[in-house]
mmCIF file of C-alpha atoms in Angstrom:
data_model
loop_
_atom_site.group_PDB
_atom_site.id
_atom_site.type_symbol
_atom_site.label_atom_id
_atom_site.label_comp_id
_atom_site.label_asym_id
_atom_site.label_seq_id
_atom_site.Cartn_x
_atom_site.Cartn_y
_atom_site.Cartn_z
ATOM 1 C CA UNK N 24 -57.798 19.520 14.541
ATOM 2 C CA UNK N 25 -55.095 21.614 14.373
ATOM 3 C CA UNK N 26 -53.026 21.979 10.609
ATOM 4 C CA UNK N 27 -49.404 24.048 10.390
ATOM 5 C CA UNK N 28 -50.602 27.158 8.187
ATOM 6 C CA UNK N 29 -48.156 28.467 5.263
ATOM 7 C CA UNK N 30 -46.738 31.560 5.957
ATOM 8 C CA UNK N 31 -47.803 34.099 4.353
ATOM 9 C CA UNK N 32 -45.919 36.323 1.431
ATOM 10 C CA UNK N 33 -45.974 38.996 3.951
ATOM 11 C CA UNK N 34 -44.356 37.719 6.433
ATOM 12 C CA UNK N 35 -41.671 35.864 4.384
ATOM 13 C CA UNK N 36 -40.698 38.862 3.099
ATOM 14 C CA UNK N 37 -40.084 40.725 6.352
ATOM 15 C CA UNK N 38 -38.324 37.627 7.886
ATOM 16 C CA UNK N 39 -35.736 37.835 4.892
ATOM 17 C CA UNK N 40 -35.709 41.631 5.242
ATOM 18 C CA UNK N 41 -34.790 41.975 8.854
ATOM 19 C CA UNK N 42 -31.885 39.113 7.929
ATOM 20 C CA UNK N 43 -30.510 41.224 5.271
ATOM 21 C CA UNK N 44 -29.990 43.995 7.834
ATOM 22 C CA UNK N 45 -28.883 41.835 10.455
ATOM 23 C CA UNK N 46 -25.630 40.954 8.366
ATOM 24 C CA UNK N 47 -25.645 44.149 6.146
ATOM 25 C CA UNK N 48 -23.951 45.445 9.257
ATOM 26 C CA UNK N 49 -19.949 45.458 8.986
ATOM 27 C CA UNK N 50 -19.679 44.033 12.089
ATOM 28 C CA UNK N 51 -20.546 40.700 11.127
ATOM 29 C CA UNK N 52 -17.422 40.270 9.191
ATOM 30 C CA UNK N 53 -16.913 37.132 6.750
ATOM 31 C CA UNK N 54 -15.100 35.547 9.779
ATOM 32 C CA UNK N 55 -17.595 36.047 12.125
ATOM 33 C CA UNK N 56 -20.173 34.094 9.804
ATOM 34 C CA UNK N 57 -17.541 31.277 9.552
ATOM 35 C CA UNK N 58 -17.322 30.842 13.431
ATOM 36 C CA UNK N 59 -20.968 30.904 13.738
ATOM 37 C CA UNK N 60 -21.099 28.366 10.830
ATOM 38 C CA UNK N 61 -18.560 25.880 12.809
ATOM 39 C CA UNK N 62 -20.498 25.765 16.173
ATOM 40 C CA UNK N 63 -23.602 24.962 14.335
ATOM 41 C CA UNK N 64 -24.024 20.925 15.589
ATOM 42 C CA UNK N 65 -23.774 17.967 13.356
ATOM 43 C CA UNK N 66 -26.911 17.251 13.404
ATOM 44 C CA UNK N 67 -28.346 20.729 12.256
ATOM 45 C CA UNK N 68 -25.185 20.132 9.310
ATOM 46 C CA UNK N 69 -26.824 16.802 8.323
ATOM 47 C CA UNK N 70 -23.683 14.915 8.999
ATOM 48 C CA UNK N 71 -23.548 11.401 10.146
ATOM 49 C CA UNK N 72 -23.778 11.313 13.931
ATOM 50 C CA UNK N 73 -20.611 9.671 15.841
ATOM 51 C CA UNK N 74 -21.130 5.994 17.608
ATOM 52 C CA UNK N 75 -20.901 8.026 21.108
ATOM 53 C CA UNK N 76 -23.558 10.671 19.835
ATOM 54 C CA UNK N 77 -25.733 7.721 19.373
ATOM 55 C CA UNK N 78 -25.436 6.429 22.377
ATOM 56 C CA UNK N 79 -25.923 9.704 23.980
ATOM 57 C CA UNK N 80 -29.531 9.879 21.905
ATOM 58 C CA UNK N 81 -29.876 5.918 22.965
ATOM 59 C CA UNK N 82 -29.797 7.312 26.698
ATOM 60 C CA UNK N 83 -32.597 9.802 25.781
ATOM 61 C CA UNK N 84 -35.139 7.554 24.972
ATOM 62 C CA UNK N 85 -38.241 5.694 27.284
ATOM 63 C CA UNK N 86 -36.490 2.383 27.971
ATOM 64 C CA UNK N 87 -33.090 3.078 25.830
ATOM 65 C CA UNK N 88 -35.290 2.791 22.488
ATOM 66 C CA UNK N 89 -38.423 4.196 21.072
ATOM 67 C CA UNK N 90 -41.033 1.598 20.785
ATOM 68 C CA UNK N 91 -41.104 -0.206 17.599
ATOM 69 C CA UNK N 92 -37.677 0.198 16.921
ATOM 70 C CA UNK N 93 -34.560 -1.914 16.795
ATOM 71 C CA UNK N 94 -31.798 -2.126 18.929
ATOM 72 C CA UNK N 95 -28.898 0.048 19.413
ATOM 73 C CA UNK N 96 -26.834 -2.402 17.280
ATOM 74 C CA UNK N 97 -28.726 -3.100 14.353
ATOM 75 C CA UNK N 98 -29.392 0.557 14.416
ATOM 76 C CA UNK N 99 -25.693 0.838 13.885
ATOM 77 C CA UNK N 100 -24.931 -1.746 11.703
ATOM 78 C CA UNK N 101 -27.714 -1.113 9.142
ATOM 79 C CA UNK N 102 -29.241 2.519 9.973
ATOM 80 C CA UNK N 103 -32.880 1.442 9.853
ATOM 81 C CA UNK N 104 -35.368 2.107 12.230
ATOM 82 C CA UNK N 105 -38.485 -0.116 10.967
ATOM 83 C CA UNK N 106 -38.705 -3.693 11.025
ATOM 84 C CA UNK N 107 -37.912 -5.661 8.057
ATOM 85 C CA UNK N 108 -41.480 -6.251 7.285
ATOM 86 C CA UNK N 109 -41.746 -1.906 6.587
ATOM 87 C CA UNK N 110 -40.600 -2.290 3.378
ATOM 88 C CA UNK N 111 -41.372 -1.190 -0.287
ATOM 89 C CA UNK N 112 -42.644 -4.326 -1.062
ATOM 90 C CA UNK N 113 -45.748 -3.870 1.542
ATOM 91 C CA UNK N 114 -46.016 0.326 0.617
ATOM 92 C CA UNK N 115 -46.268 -0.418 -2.613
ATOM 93 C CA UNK N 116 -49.339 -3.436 -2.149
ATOM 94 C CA UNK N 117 -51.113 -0.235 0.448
ATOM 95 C CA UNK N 118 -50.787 2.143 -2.787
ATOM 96 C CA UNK N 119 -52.629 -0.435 -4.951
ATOM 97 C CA UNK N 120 -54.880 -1.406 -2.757
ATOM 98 C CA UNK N 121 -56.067 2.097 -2.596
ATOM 99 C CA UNK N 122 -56.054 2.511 -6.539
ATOM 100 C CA UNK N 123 -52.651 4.909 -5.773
ATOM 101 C CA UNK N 124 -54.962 7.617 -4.249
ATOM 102 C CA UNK N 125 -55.086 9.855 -0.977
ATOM 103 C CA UNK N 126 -57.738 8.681 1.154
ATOM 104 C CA UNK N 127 -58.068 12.085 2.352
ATOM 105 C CA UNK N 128 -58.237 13.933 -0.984
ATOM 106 C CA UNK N 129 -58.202 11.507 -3.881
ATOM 107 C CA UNK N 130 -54.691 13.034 -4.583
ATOM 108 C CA UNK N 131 -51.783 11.164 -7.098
ATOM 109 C CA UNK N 132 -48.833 11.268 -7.271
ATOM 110 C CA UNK N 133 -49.098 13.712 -9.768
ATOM 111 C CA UNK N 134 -50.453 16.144 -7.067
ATOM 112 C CA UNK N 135 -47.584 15.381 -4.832
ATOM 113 C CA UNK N 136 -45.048 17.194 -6.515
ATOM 114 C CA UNK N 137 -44.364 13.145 -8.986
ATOM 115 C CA UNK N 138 -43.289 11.849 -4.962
ATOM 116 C CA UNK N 139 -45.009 8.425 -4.638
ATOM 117 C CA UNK N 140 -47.584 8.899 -2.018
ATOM 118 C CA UNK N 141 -46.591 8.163 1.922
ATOM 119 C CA UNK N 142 -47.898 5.181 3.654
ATOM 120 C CA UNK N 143 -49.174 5.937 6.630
ATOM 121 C CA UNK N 144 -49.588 3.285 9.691
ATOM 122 C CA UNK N 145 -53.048 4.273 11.541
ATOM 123 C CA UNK N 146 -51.368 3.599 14.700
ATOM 124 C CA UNK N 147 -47.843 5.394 14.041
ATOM 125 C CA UNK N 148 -46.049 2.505 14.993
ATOM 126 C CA UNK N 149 -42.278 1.429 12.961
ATOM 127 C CA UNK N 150 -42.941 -2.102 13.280
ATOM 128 C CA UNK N 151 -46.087 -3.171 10.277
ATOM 129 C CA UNK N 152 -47.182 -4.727 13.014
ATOM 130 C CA UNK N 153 -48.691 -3.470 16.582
ATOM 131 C CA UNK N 154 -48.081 -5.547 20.307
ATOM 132 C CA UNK N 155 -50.646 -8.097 21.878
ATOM 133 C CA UNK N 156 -51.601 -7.485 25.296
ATOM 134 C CA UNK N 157 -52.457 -10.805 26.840
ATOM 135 C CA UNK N 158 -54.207 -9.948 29.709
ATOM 136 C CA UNK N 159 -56.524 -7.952 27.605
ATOM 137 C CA UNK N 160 -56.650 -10.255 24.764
ATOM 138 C CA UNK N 161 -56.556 -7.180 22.242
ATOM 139 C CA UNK N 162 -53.998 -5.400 19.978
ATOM 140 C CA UNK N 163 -52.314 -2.318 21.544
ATOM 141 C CA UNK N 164 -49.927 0.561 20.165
ATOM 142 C CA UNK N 165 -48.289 3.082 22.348
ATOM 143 C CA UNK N 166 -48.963 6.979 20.818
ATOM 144 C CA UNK N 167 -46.871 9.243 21.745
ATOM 145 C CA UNK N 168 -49.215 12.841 22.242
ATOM 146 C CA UNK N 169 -46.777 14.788 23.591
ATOM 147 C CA UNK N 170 -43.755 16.739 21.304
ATOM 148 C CA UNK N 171 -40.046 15.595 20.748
ATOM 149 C CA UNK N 172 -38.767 17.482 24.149
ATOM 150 C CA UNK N 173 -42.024 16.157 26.263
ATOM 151 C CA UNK N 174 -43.434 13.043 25.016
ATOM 152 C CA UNK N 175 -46.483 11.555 26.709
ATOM 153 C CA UNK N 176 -47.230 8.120 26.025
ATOM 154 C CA UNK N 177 -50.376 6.612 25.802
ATOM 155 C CA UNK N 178 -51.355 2.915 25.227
ATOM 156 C CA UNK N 179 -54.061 2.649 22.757
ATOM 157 C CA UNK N 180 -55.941 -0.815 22.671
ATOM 158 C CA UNK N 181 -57.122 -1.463 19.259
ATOM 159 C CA UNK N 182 -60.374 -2.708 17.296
ATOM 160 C CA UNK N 183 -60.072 -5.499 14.736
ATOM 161 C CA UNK N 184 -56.861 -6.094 12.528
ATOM 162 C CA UNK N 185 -54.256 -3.528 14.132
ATOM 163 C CA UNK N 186 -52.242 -3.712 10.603
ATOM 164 C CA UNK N 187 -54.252 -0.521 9.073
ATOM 165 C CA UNK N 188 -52.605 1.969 6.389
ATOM 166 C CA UNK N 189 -53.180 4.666 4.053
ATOM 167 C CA UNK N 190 -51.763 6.308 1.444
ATOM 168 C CA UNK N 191 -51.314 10.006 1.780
ATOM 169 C CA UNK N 192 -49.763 13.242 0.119
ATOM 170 C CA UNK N 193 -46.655 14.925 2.308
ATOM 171 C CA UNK N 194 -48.579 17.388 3.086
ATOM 172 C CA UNK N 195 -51.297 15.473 4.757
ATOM 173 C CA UNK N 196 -48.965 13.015 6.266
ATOM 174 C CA UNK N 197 -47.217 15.990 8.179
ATOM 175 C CA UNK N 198 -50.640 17.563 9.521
ATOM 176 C CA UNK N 199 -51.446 13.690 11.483
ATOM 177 C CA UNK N 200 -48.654 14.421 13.538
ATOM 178 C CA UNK N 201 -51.101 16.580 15.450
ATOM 179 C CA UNK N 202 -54.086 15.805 16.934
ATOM 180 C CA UNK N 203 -53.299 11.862 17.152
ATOM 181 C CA UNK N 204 -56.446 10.175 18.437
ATOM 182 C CA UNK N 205 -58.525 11.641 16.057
ATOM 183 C CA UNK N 206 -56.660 11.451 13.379
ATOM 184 C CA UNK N 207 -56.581 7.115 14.238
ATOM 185 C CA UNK N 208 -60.708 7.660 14.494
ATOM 186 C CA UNK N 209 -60.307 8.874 11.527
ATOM 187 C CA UNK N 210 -59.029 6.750 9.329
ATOM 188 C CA UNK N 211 -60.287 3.800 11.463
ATOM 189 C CA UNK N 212 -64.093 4.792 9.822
ATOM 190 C CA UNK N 213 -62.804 4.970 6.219
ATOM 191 C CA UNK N 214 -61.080 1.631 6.107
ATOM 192 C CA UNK N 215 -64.543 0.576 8.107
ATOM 193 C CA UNK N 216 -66.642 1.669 4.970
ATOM 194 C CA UNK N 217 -63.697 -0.078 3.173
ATOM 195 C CA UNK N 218 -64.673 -3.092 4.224
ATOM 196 C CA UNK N 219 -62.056 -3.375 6.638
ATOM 197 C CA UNK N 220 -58.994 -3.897 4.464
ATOM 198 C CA UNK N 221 -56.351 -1.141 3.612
ATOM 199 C CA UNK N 222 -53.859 -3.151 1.748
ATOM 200 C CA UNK N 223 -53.385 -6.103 -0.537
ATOM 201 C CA UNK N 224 -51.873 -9.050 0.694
ATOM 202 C CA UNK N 225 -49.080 -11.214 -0.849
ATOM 203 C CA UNK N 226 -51.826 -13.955 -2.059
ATOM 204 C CA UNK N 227 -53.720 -11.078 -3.769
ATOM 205 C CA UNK N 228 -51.623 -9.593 -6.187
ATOM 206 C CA UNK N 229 -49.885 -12.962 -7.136
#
């Protein structure tokens, strides 16, 4: 299982060194930072994308669209990527369910910096729920085990009830982007010795 490592002090220090020098020289003049600052893409500036940059990124994807998420339109009209059954409503009922605790630590949202924890879907799918395969007569979710510029898809038939969450710090939530499968093993054995839940229903908590 592989998990990012912080960098150390060392080598923050000599990264922000060696940039010091780099525009220390008189070279790099104030307008030469601003010219550099204006080719720097949208997206890196965290400004809203145009309609035809979407569809350029629509283009990109398996199919037009990621699996799980909407189409192009309602992408546009209301920027969200989940279904309407993601919501706050449902994170909040996986939070209780697992007295507002990591499963992986026992962490609060005291130990995550006062951020509620994130709920994470065992299958990494946007939709709460995952596909039916007929012809197999199981649940199925398609992981993606590849990286954002080569994606490799795999279709993973699942166990039991395919809606399974946990609650996780940010820090843990980043590290199951690696690693995948066993990361679903995972936390497929700790809802087992759950009992097989991972979140309170509607009809529970009213």
């Amino acid at each position: 299982m592989t998990i990012r490592r912080k960098k150390s002090e060392e080598h923050i220090r000599k990264h922000r060194e060696s940039l010091l020098k780099y525009w220390a020289d008189p070279k790099r003049s104030y307008q030469t930072r601003m010219q550099i600052s204006k080719k720097v893409s949208l997206y890196q500036k965290g400004k809203p994308k145009t309609e035809s940059h979407l569809l350029s990124l629509k283009e990109t994807r398996v199919g037009g669209f990621w699996y799980g998420n909407v189409r192009y339109n309602d992408y546009k009209n209301t920027g969200n990527k989940y279904c309407f059954l993601w919501n706050e409503d449902l994170k909040e009922r996986i939070r209780a369910y697992w007295g507002y605790a990591s499963v992986l630590s026992g962490k609060t949202k005291d130990d995550n910096n006062g951020k509620e924890l994130s709920c994470h879907h065992v299958y990494y799918q946007k939709q709460a729920c995952c596909k039916w395969d007929s012809d197999m007569g199981k649940y199925y979710a398609i992981i993606d085990l590849g990286s954002n510029r080569h994606p490799c898809y795999y279709k993973h038939y699942i166990t039991g009830d395919p809606n399974k969450f946990v609650p996780l710090t940010r820090e843990e939530h980043m590290a199951t982007n690696f690693n995948r499968l066993d990361w679903i093993e995972i936390f497929e054995r700790i809802i087992l010795r759950n009992g097989g839940k991972s979140y309170f229903t509607k009809k529970d908590v009213q």
